[in-house]
Structure formats: C-alpha cells, structure tokens
PDB file of C-alpha atoms and ligand atoms in Angstrom:
ATOM      1  CA  MET R 181      -1.627   5.762 -27.015  1.00 93.00           C
ATOM      2  CA  GLN R 182       0.027   5.087 -23.815  1.00 96.00           C
ATOM      3  CA  ALA R 183       0.190   7.085 -20.611  1.00 97.00           C
ATOM      4  CA  ILE R 184       2.311   7.119 -17.585  1.00 96.00           C
ATOM      5  CA  ILE R 185       1.106   7.878 -14.184  1.00 96.00           C
ATOM      6  CA  LEU R 186       3.804   9.338 -12.003  1.00 94.00           C
ATOM      7  CA  GLY R 187       3.919   8.579  -8.277  1.00 91.00           C
ATOM      8  CA  THR R 188       5.499  10.356  -5.441  1.00 78.00           C
ATOM      9  CA  SER R 189       9.152  11.513  -5.988  1.00 70.00           C
ATOM     10  CA  LEU R 190       9.075  10.345  -9.587  1.00 73.00           C
ATOM     11  CA  ARG R 191       7.244  13.444 -10.718  1.00 74.00           C
ATOM     12  CA  SER R 192      10.607  14.664 -11.735  1.00 73.00           C
ATOM     13  CA  ILE R 193      11.202  12.082 -14.091  1.00 72.00           C
ATOM     14  CA  ILE R 194      10.395  14.763 -16.552  1.00 69.00           C
ATOM     15  CA  ALA R 195      11.702  18.313 -15.837  1.00 63.00           C
ATOM     16  CA  ASP R 196      10.056  20.027 -12.775  1.00 63.00           C
ATOM     17  CA  GLY R 197       7.600  22.630 -13.516  1.00 67.00           C
ATOM     18  CA  GLN R 198       6.185  21.090 -16.692  1.00 78.00           C
ATOM     19  CA  PHE R 199       3.009  19.981 -15.281  1.00 82.00           C
ATOM     20  CA  GLY R 200       0.380  22.688 -15.346  1.00 79.00           C
ATOM     21  CA  GLU R 201      -2.988  23.148 -14.148  1.00 81.00           C
ATOM     22  CA  SER R 202      -5.603  20.445 -13.650  1.00 90.00           C
ATOM     23  CA  ILE R 203      -8.365  19.684 -16.074  1.00 93.00           C
ATOM     24  CA  GLU R 204     -11.983  19.584 -15.408  1.00 96.00           C
ATOM     25  CA  THR R 205     -13.856  16.175 -16.075  1.00 96.00           C
ATOM     26  CA  PRO R 206     -17.555  15.108 -15.294  1.00 94.00           C
ATOM     27  CA  PHE R 207     -15.984  13.542 -12.105  1.00 95.00           C
ATOM     28  CA  GLY R 208     -14.062  16.592 -10.821  1.00 96.00           C
ATOM     29  CA  THR R 209     -10.560  17.922 -11.448  1.00 97.00           C
ATOM     30  CA  THR R 210      -7.447  15.865 -12.369  1.00 97.00           C
ATOM     31  CA  SER R 211      -4.294  15.767 -10.192  1.00 95.00           C
ATOM     32  CA  SER R 212      -2.303  17.582 -12.800  1.00 93.00           C
ATOM     33  CA  SER R 213      -2.425  18.541 -16.563  1.00 94.00           C
ATOM     34  CA  LEU R 214      -1.656  15.731 -19.067  1.00 94.00           C
ATOM     35  CA  VAL R 215       1.757  16.309 -20.484  1.00 92.00           C
ATOM     36  CA  GLU R 216       2.490  15.132 -23.867  1.00 92.00           C
ATOM     37  CA  THR R 217       6.046  14.212 -24.295  1.00 90.00           C
ATOM     38  CA  ASP R 218       8.391  12.297 -26.669  1.00 89.00           C
ATOM     39  CA  ILE R 219      11.216  11.877 -24.218  1.00 86.00           C
ATOM     40  CA  PHE R 220      10.923   8.083 -24.682  1.00 87.00           C
ATOM     41  CA  GLY R 221      10.703   8.240 -28.454  1.00 87.00           C
ATOM     42  CA  PRO R 222       6.945   7.541 -29.228  1.00 92.00           C
ATOM     43  CA  ARG R 223       4.486  10.297 -27.890  1.00 92.00           C
ATOM     44  CA  VAL R 224       3.120   9.559 -24.315  1.00 95.00           C
ATOM     45  CA  LEU R 225       0.784  11.329 -21.977  1.00 95.00           C
ATOM     46  CA  LEU R 226       2.189  11.915 -18.475  1.00 94.00           C
ATOM     47  CA  LEU R 227       0.092  12.609 -15.426  1.00 95.00           C
ATOM     48  CA  ALA R 228       1.430  13.634 -11.890  1.00 94.00           C
ATOM     49  CA  ARG R 229      -0.791  11.458  -9.581  1.00 95.00           C
ATOM     50  CA  HIS R 230      -0.043  13.726  -6.515  1.00 94.00           C
ATOM     51  CA  GLY R 231      -0.336  17.138  -8.240  1.00 92.00           C
ATOM     52  CA  LYS R 232       2.243  19.243 -10.126  1.00 86.00           C
ATOM     53  CA  ASP R 233       3.710  20.143  -6.692  1.00 85.00           C
ATOM     54  CA  GLY R 234       3.158  16.682  -5.030  1.00 87.00           C
ATOM     55  CA  GLY R 235       0.728  18.223  -2.474  1.00 90.00           C
ATOM     56  CA  ILE R 236      -2.226  15.650  -3.117  1.00 94.00           C
ATOM     57  CA  TYR R 237      -2.206  12.793  -0.727  1.00 95.00           C
ATOM     58  CA  ALA R 238      -2.989   9.495  -1.882  1.00 96.00           C
ATOM     59  CA  HIS R 239      -6.514   9.348  -0.166  1.00 97.00           C
ATOM     60  CA  LYS R 240      -7.162  12.830  -1.646  1.00 97.00           C
ATOM     61  CA  VAL R 241      -6.240  11.912  -5.337  1.00 98.00           C
ATOM     62  CA  ASN R 242      -9.314  12.167  -7.626  1.00 98.00           C
ATOM     63  CA  TYR R 243      -8.722   8.643  -9.212  1.00 98.00           C
ATOM     64  CA  ARG R 244     -11.923   8.799 -11.282  1.00 97.00           C
ATOM     65  CA  ALA R 245     -10.946  12.227 -12.711  1.00 97.00           C
ATOM     66  CA  ASN R 246      -7.685  11.182 -13.690  1.00 98.00           C
ATOM     67  CA  MET R 247      -8.588   7.908 -15.356  1.00 98.00           C
ATOM     68  CA  TRP R 248     -11.463   9.451 -17.220  1.00 97.00           C
ATOM     69  CA  ALA R 249      -9.239  12.095 -18.663  1.00 98.00           C
ATOM     70  CA  LEU R 250      -6.763   9.641 -19.776  1.00 98.00           C
ATOM     71  CA  LYS R 251      -9.424   7.702 -21.556  1.00 97.00           C
ATOM     72  CA  ASP R 252     -10.973  10.869 -22.963  1.00 97.00           C
ATOM     73  CA  CYS R 253      -7.533  11.783 -24.507  1.00 96.00           C
ATOM     74  CA  GLY R 254      -7.336   8.327 -26.371  1.00 97.00           C
ATOM     75  CA  VAL R 255      -5.243   6.460 -23.974  1.00 98.00           C
ATOM     76  CA  ASN R 256      -5.390   2.734 -24.290  1.00 97.00           C
ATOM     77  CA  GLN R 257      -2.480   1.662 -21.972  1.00 98.00           C
ATOM     78  CA  ILE R 258      -1.374   3.047 -18.561  1.00 98.00           C
ATOM     79  CA  LEU R 259       1.995   2.355 -16.855  1.00 97.00           C
ATOM     80  CA  ALA R 260       1.664   3.376 -13.181  1.00 97.00           C
ATOM     81  CA  THR R 261       4.662   4.075 -11.054  1.00 96.00           C
ATOM     82  CA  ALA R 262       4.428   3.905  -7.288  1.00 96.00           C
ATOM     83  CA  THR R 263       6.718   3.837  -4.278  1.00 96.00           C
ATOM     84  CA  VAL R 264       6.109   1.104  -1.811  1.00 97.00           C
ATOM     85  CA  GLY R 265       7.362  -0.313   1.365  1.00 98.00           C
ATOM     86  CA  GLY R 266       8.765  -3.920   1.130  1.00 98.00           C
ATOM     87  CA  ILE R 267       7.179  -6.702   3.177  1.00 98.00           C
ATOM     88  CA  SER R 268       8.577  -9.860   1.516  1.00 97.00           C
ATOM     89  CA  SER R 269      11.965 -10.866   3.029  1.00 95.00           C
ATOM     90  CA  GLN R 270      12.900 -11.227  -0.870  1.00 92.00           C
ATOM     91  CA  LEU R 271      12.666  -7.532  -1.426  1.00 94.00           C
ATOM     92  CA  ASN R 272      15.506  -5.098  -0.744  1.00 94.00           C
ATOM     93  CA  VAL R 273      15.345  -1.189  -0.646  1.00 95.00           C
ATOM     94  CA  GLY R 274      15.884  -0.184  -4.212  1.00 93.00           C
ATOM     95  CA  ASP R 275      14.125  -3.152  -5.858  1.00 93.00           C
ATOM     96  CA  ILE R 276      11.627  -2.769  -8.630  1.00 93.00           C
ATOM     97  CA  MET R 277       8.631  -5.061  -8.539  1.00 94.00           C
ATOM     98  CA  ILE R 278       5.921  -5.653 -11.250  1.00 96.00           C
ATOM     99  CA  PRO R 279       3.030  -6.810  -8.990  1.00 97.00           C
ATOM    100  CA  ASP R 280       0.477  -9.228 -10.249  1.00 98.00           C
ATOM    101  CA  GLN R 281      -2.117  -9.079  -7.388  1.00 98.00           C
ATOM    102  CA  ILE R 282      -3.737  -6.504  -4.959  1.00 98.00           C
ATOM    103  CA  VAL R 283      -5.369  -6.685  -1.659  1.00 98.00           C
ATOM    104  CA  ASP R 284      -7.409  -3.474  -1.285  1.00 98.00           C
ATOM    105  CA  TYR R 285      -7.451  -1.997   2.534  1.00 98.00           C
ATOM    106  CA  THR R 286      -8.673   1.284   1.394  1.00 98.00           C
ATOM    107  CA  PHE R 287     -11.972   2.933   2.427  1.00 97.00           C
ATOM    108  CA  GLY R 288     -14.113   5.975   1.540  1.00 96.00           C
ATOM    109  CA  ARG R 289     -12.445   6.653  -1.923  1.00 97.00           C
ATOM    110  CA  ASP R 290     -14.686   7.228  -5.046  1.00 96.00           C
ATOM    111  CA  HIS R 291     -13.840   3.878  -6.477  1.00 95.00           C
ATOM    112  CA  THR R 292     -16.259   3.328  -9.334  1.00 94.00           C
ATOM    113  CA  PHE R 293     -17.744   5.002 -12.197  1.00 92.00           C
ATOM    114  CA  PHE R 294     -21.093   2.793 -11.955  1.00 89.00           C
ATOM    115  CA  GLY R 295     -23.985   4.055  -9.958  1.00 80.00           C
ATOM    116  CA  ASP R 296     -25.965   2.039  -7.538  1.00 64.00           C
ATOM    117  CA  LEU R 297     -28.266   0.744 -10.246  1.00 62.00           C
ATOM    118  CA  PRO R 298     -27.975  -1.018 -12.524  1.00 70.00           C
ATOM    119  CA  ILE R 299     -25.334  -2.801 -10.716  1.00 71.00           C
ATOM    120  CA  LYS R 300     -22.487  -3.976 -12.875  1.00 80.00           C
ATOM    121  CA  HIS R 301     -20.053  -6.607 -11.836  1.00 89.00           C
ATOM    122  CA  TYR R 302     -16.818  -7.296 -13.818  1.00 92.00           C
ATOM    123  CA  ASP R 303     -14.071  -9.843 -13.511  1.00 96.00           C
ATOM    124  CA  PHE R 304     -10.979  -8.513 -11.528  1.00 98.00           C
ATOM    125  CA  THR R 305      -9.253 -11.769 -10.902  1.00 98.00           C
ATOM    126  CA  TYR R 306      -6.114 -10.584 -12.508  1.00 98.00           C
ATOM    127  CA  PRO R 307      -5.966  -6.926 -11.650  1.00 98.00           C
ATOM    128  CA  PHE R 308      -2.917  -6.006 -13.915  1.00 98.00           C
ATOM    129  CA  THR R 309      -3.011  -6.524 -17.713  1.00 98.00           C
ATOM    130  CA  ASN R 310      -0.674  -9.367 -18.220  1.00 97.00           C
ATOM    131  CA  ARG R 311       0.577  -8.317 -21.585  1.00 96.00           C
ATOM    132  CA  LEU R 312       1.774  -4.862 -20.155  1.00 97.00           C
ATOM    133  CA  ARG R 313       3.295  -6.800 -17.179  1.00 97.00           C
ATOM    134  CA  GLN R 314       5.253  -9.121 -19.539  1.00 96.00           C
ATOM    135  CA  LEU R 315       6.528  -6.174 -21.478  1.00 96.00           C
ATOM    136  CA  LEU R 316       7.816  -4.458 -18.315  1.00 96.00           C
ATOM    137  CA  ILE R 317       9.314  -7.602 -17.135  1.00 95.00           C
ATOM    138  CA  GLN R 318      11.259  -7.998 -20.428  1.00 93.00           C
ATOM    139  CA  SER R 319      12.456  -4.505 -20.238  1.00 94.00           C
ATOM    140  CA  ARG R 320      13.619  -5.136 -16.889  1.00 90.00           C
ATOM    141  CA  GLN R 321      15.355  -8.182 -17.988  1.00 87.00           C
ATOM    142  CA  ASP R 322      17.059  -6.385 -20.800  1.00 86.00           C
ATOM    143  CA  LEU R 323      18.352  -3.735 -18.574  1.00 84.00           C
ATOM    144  CA  LYS R 324      19.141  -5.882 -15.592  1.00 80.00           C
ATOM    145  CA  PRO R 325      19.346  -9.798 -16.477  1.00 70.00           C
ATOM    146  CA  ASN R 326      18.597 -12.056 -13.621  1.00 65.00           C
ATOM    147  CA  GLU R 327      16.385  -9.909 -11.646  1.00 71.00           C
ATOM    148  CA  ILE R 328      13.292 -11.831 -10.745  1.00 65.00           C
ATOM    149  CA  LEU R 329      10.954  -9.715  -9.012  1.00 80.00           C
ATOM    150  CA  ASN R 330       8.340 -10.460 -11.428  1.00 89.00           C
ATOM    151  CA  ARG R 331       5.285 -11.022  -9.155  1.00 93.00           C
ATOM    152  CA  GLY R 332       4.040  -9.957  -6.094  1.00 97.00           C
ATOM    153  CA  THR R 333       0.726  -9.065  -4.066  1.00 98.00           C
ATOM    154  CA  TYR R 334       0.476  -5.185  -3.434  1.00 98.00           C
ATOM    155  CA  GLY R 335      -1.372  -4.285  -0.343  1.00 98.00           C
ATOM    156  CA  CYS R 336      -3.263  -0.929  -0.686  1.00 98.00           C
ATOM    157  CA  THR R 337      -3.560   1.025   2.512  1.00 98.00           C
ATOM    158  CA  GLN R 338      -5.326   4.151   3.180  1.00 98.00           C
ATOM    159  CA  GLY R 339      -2.790   6.726   4.349  1.00 96.00           C
ATOM    160  CA  PRO R 340      -1.715   9.155   4.854  1.00 96.00           C
ATOM    161  CA  ARG R 341       0.058   7.602   7.644  1.00 97.00           C
ATOM    162  CA  LEU R 342       2.282   4.752   7.380  1.00 98.00           C
ATOM    163  CA  GLU R 343       1.184   1.386   8.826  1.00 98.00           C
ATOM    164  CA  THR R 344       1.476   0.126  12.413  1.00 98.00           C
ATOM    165  CA  GLY R 345       3.886  -2.855  13.025  1.00 98.00           C
ATOM    166  CA  ALA R 346       0.957  -5.050  13.664  1.00 98.00           C
ATOM    167  CA  GLU R 347      -0.846  -3.909  10.632  1.00 98.00           C
ATOM    168  CA  ILE R 348       2.163  -5.213   8.522  1.00 98.00           C
ATOM    169  CA  THR R 349       2.162  -8.444  10.469  1.00 98.00           C
ATOM    170  CA  ARG R 350      -1.657  -8.648   9.277  1.00 98.00           C
ATOM    171  CA  LEU R 351      -0.739  -7.650   5.796  1.00 98.00           C
ATOM    172  CA  LYS R 352       2.214 -10.366   5.623  1.00 98.00           C
ATOM    173  CA  GLN R 353      -0.413 -13.035   6.855  1.00 98.00           C
ATOM    174  CA  ASP R 354      -2.831 -11.833   4.059  1.00 98.00           C
ATOM    175  CA  GLY R 355      -0.051 -12.587   1.657  1.00 98.00           C
ATOM    176  CA  CYS R 356       0.963  -9.229   0.823  1.00 98.00           C
ATOM    177  CA  ASP R 357       4.598  -8.652  -0.535  1.00 98.00           C
ATOM    178  CA  LEU R 358       4.629  -4.927  -0.712  1.00 98.00           C
ATOM    179  CA  VAL R 359       2.393  -2.035   0.629  1.00 98.00           C
ATOM    180  CA  GLY R 360       1.663   1.261  -0.872  1.00 98.00           C
ATOM    181  CA  MET R 361      -1.325   3.683  -0.918  1.00 98.00           C
ATOM    182  CA  THR R 362      -2.315   4.411  -4.600  1.00 98.00           C
ATOM    183  CA  LEU R 363      -2.940   1.685  -6.915  1.00 98.00           C
ATOM    184  CA  MET R 364      -6.586   1.255  -5.626  1.00 98.00           C
ATOM    185  CA  PRO R 365      -8.885   2.066  -7.034  1.00 98.00           C
ATOM    186  CA  GLU R 366      -6.806   3.188  -9.705  1.00 98.00           C
ATOM    187  CA  ALA R 367      -6.421  -0.438 -11.143  1.00 98.00           C
ATOM    188  CA  SER R 368     -10.176  -1.188 -10.993  1.00 98.00           C
ATOM    189  CA  LEU R 369     -11.155   2.257 -12.465  1.00 97.00           C
ATOM    190  CA  ALA R 370      -8.770   1.277 -15.519  1.00 98.00           C
ATOM    191  CA  ARG R 371     -10.700  -2.047 -15.696  1.00 97.00           C
ATOM    192  CA  GLU R 372     -14.211  -0.318 -15.566  1.00 95.00           C
ATOM    193  CA  LEU R 373     -12.923   1.946 -18.448  1.00 95.00           C
ATOM    194  CA  GLU R 374     -11.394  -1.038 -20.381  1.00 95.00           C
ATOM    195  CA  LEU R 375      -7.926   0.461 -20.144  1.00 98.00           C
ATOM    196  CA  GLU R 376      -4.875  -1.947 -20.056  1.00 98.00           C
ATOM    197  CA  TYR R 377      -3.050  -1.106 -16.877  1.00 98.00           C
ATOM    198  CA  ALA R 378       0.250  -2.348 -15.174  1.00 98.00           C
ATOM    199  CA  ALA R 379       2.379  -1.088 -12.542  1.00 98.00           C
ATOM    200  CA  VAL R 380       6.139  -0.498 -11.712  1.00 96.00           C
ATOM    201  CA  CYS R 381       6.682  -0.382  -7.782  1.00 96.00           C
ATOM    202  CA  LEU R 382      10.003   0.906  -6.382  1.00 95.00           C
ATOM    203  CA  VAL R 383      10.742  -0.435  -2.752  1.00 96.00           C
ATOM    204  CA  VAL R 384      11.875   2.746  -0.859  1.00 96.00           C
ATOM    205  CA  ASN R 385      11.771   1.361   2.755  1.00 98.00           C
ATOM    206  CA  VAL R 386      11.287  -1.849   4.616  1.00 98.00           C
ATOM    207  CA  ALA R 387       7.655  -1.820   5.785  1.00 98.00           C
ATOM    208  CA  ALA R 388       6.917  -1.011   9.475  1.00 98.00           C
ATOM    209  CA  GLY R 389       8.109  -3.228  12.202  1.00 98.00           C
ATOM    210  CA  LEU R 390      10.067  -5.616  10.082  1.00 98.00           C
ATOM    211  CA  THR R 391      13.360  -3.949  11.154  1.00 95.00           C
ATOM    212  CA  PRO R 392      14.261  -2.724  14.808  1.00 95.00           C
ATOM    213  CA  SER R 393      14.270   0.964  13.584  1.00 95.00           C
ATOM    214  CA  GLU R 394      11.263   3.176  12.617  1.00 97.00           C
ATOM    215  CA  ILE R 395      10.921   4.306   8.994  1.00 97.00           C
ATOM    216  CA  ASP R 396      13.309   6.802   7.879  1.00 96.00           C
ATOM    217  CA  LEU R 397      11.343   8.967   5.292  1.00 95.00           C
ATOM    218  CA  LYS R 398      14.467  11.034   4.218  1.00 95.00           C
ATOM    219  CA  HIS R 399      16.247   7.887   3.302  1.00 96.00           C
ATOM    220  CA  ALA R 400      13.008   6.707   1.370  1.00 96.00           C
ATOM    221  CA  HIS R 401      13.080   9.862  -0.423  1.00 93.00           C
ATOM    222  CA  THR R 402      16.710   9.576  -1.191  1.00 95.00           C
ATOM    223  CA  ILE R 403      16.011   6.012  -2.782  1.00 94.00           C
ATOM    224  CA  ALA R 404      13.337   7.417  -4.705  1.00 93.00           C
ATOM    225  CA  THR R 405      15.580  10.133  -6.229  1.00 92.00           C
ATOM    226  CA  SER R 406      18.308   7.999  -6.950  1.00 93.00           C
ATOM    227  CA  SER R 407      16.249   5.581  -8.701  1.00 92.00           C
ATOM    228  CA  ILE R 408      14.681   7.962 -11.285  1.00 91.00           C
ATOM    229  CA  GLU R 409      17.102   7.148 -14.000  1.00 90.00           C
ATOM    230  CA  THR R 410      16.576   3.343 -13.706  1.00 91.00           C
ATOM    231  CA  LEU R 411      12.731   3.901 -13.823  1.00 92.00           C
ATOM    232  CA  ARG R 412      13.008   6.218 -16.727  1.00 91.00           C
ATOM    233  CA  GLY R 413      15.186   3.705 -18.617  1.00 92.00           C
ATOM    234  CA  LEU R 414      12.493   0.943 -17.775  1.00 93.00           C
ATOM    235  CA  LEU R 415       9.530   2.919 -18.781  1.00 94.00           C
ATOM    236  CA  GLY R 416      11.265   4.088 -21.914  1.00 94.00           C
ATOM    237  CA  ARG R 417      12.242   0.648 -23.082  1.00 94.00           C
ATOM    238  CA  THR R 418       8.574  -0.621 -22.471  1.00 96.00           C
ATOM    239  CA  ILE R 419       7.050   2.201 -24.305  1.00 96.00           C
ATOM    240  CA  GLN R 420       9.294   1.363 -27.207  1.00 94.00           C
ATOM    241  CA  LEU R 421       8.457  -2.193 -27.180  1.00 94.00           C
ATOM    242  CA  LEU R 422       4.646  -1.254 -27.204  1.00 94.00           C
ATOM    243  CA  ASN R 423       5.226   0.846 -30.466  1.00 93.00           C
TER     244      ASN R 423
HETATM  245  N1  LIG U  92       3.704   1.965   3.383  1.00 97.93           N
HETATM  246  C1  LIG U  92       2.714   2.595   2.530  1.00 97.93           C
HETATM  247  N2  LIG U  92       2.975   3.207   1.613  1.00 97.93           N
HETATM  248  C2  LIG U  92       4.387   3.408   1.303  1.00 97.93           C
HETATM  249  C3  LIG U  92       5.321   2.848   2.116  1.00 97.93           C
HETATM  250  C4  LIG U  92       4.809   2.279   3.184  1.00 97.93           C
HETATM  251  O1  LIG U  92       5.750   1.552   4.018  1.00 97.93           O
HETATM  252  N3  LIG U  92       6.445   3.298   1.530  1.00 97.93           N
HETATM  253  C5  LIG U  92       6.152   4.009   0.433  1.00 97.93           C
HETATM  254  N4  LIG U  92       4.796   4.149   0.307  1.00 97.93           N
END
C-alpha cells in the first residue's frame, strides 16, 4: 500500500478538517491521524506532516512516530511532498522538482530507530528510491511534457527560521539545488524501515540572498496554494502507475 506525506500548505490537498487526532506508537505520537482515501482511485493513506492544523514545525515533527505508524499500517511506498526554496538558477518559483540527493544540515532530531548498540550501518548512497522517482518523473512528463527538473540535491536545514544569505552561498557551494526543512530524517528513517520513499518538491521562493529582496512568505504561501491541483494530479497519476 502507498502513503502520501503532505507538507506545509499541501495539507488541503484533501478537504480541510479530515485529519483527526494523532495516534500513539512506541516512539511517541504521530503528527496527525492516517486518513484513508480513494481520491486518487486506489486506496492510499495520507499523513499531515505538520499536524492537522499545521502547527508542528519541521524541527518538532516526530518523524520516527510518523514512519513507524505508516509501516505498522502496511505501507510499503511513501511519496512525500515538501515546499522548498530554489537555489539553482535553473529553478523558478512554481517549479516541481524530484530530488535525487540530500545534504543533511539538521541537528538534534531523533533520527534513527537503532539504539547505540549494536551499531547498524546501512547504505544510503541514493537516499530516494529510484523506481518511485522514475514513476513521478514519468507522471510529470505525461502531465507537462519537456519539463526536465528530474534530479537535484536537497539541502535539509533545521528551521524554523529560513537561512541567511551566507548560509545559502555555502549550501550552493556544497552542491545543493534546493533547500527545505523536512526530508531528513524522514528519508533515512524510511530506509531503516525498508520503505520505498521519494519526494516531490515545490519551489515556493528563491532561497535567501539570491535576489535583492527578502523572502516574501505571503507570496510563497500563494504559490503553494495555487499549485495544489498540479500536485494532486501528479500524485494521483503516480499512484495509478503504482497499482
Ligand atoms: N528555506 C528552507 N525551507 C523552505 C524554504 C527556504 O527558503 N522555502 C520553503 N521551505
């Protein structure tokens, strides 16, 4: 079964008010209830990463509880949505990018299911599941031919503040194409639980310091809201390809 983790502003991809109370897991409470829906045809589970009212900031999300609950409910594949700032000059506001790499700048988050001993290492060369990425890319091409934002490096920052201009310069030097606050440790926890995982990133602003002006968060929110139909179409088509 598939699940979709809905990020900021994309929560309303299903009708507002449908998410209920969080559920308990051995790792604490999830961000929201898991809502079963057939809006895409096949049955999928939806989780609101930032809570049913959107009040849980990225650094406060209980990623372990969320991923554990999804696995526990029989989920094998996860499509995660996230809003991001664009760093690469190839990215425009409103673009959708399917990242293939991550640089993790977060700290202090509960980032593993493994205890201190025995230490278990695992391969994370490719943090996203390529099969899922290819289906997302195919769906995107079907809906919008010639769009080629099929790969890029996601820099995950701690939040809740946005970055300084100098930090974005550093991220750019590190090879990051986009910046957000949520895909880590979500992606590595998915790997620990052997869940397939890929992400759809919506560029809602140009990252800090790359334009003369400061970041207009109201405008970012408008972009997110106006992209809901596009994202819903992309996710729906991908779910259909998976079934
Ligand atoms: N930085 C970090 N996270 C974000 C941004 C940003 O510029 N835009 C949307 N999420």
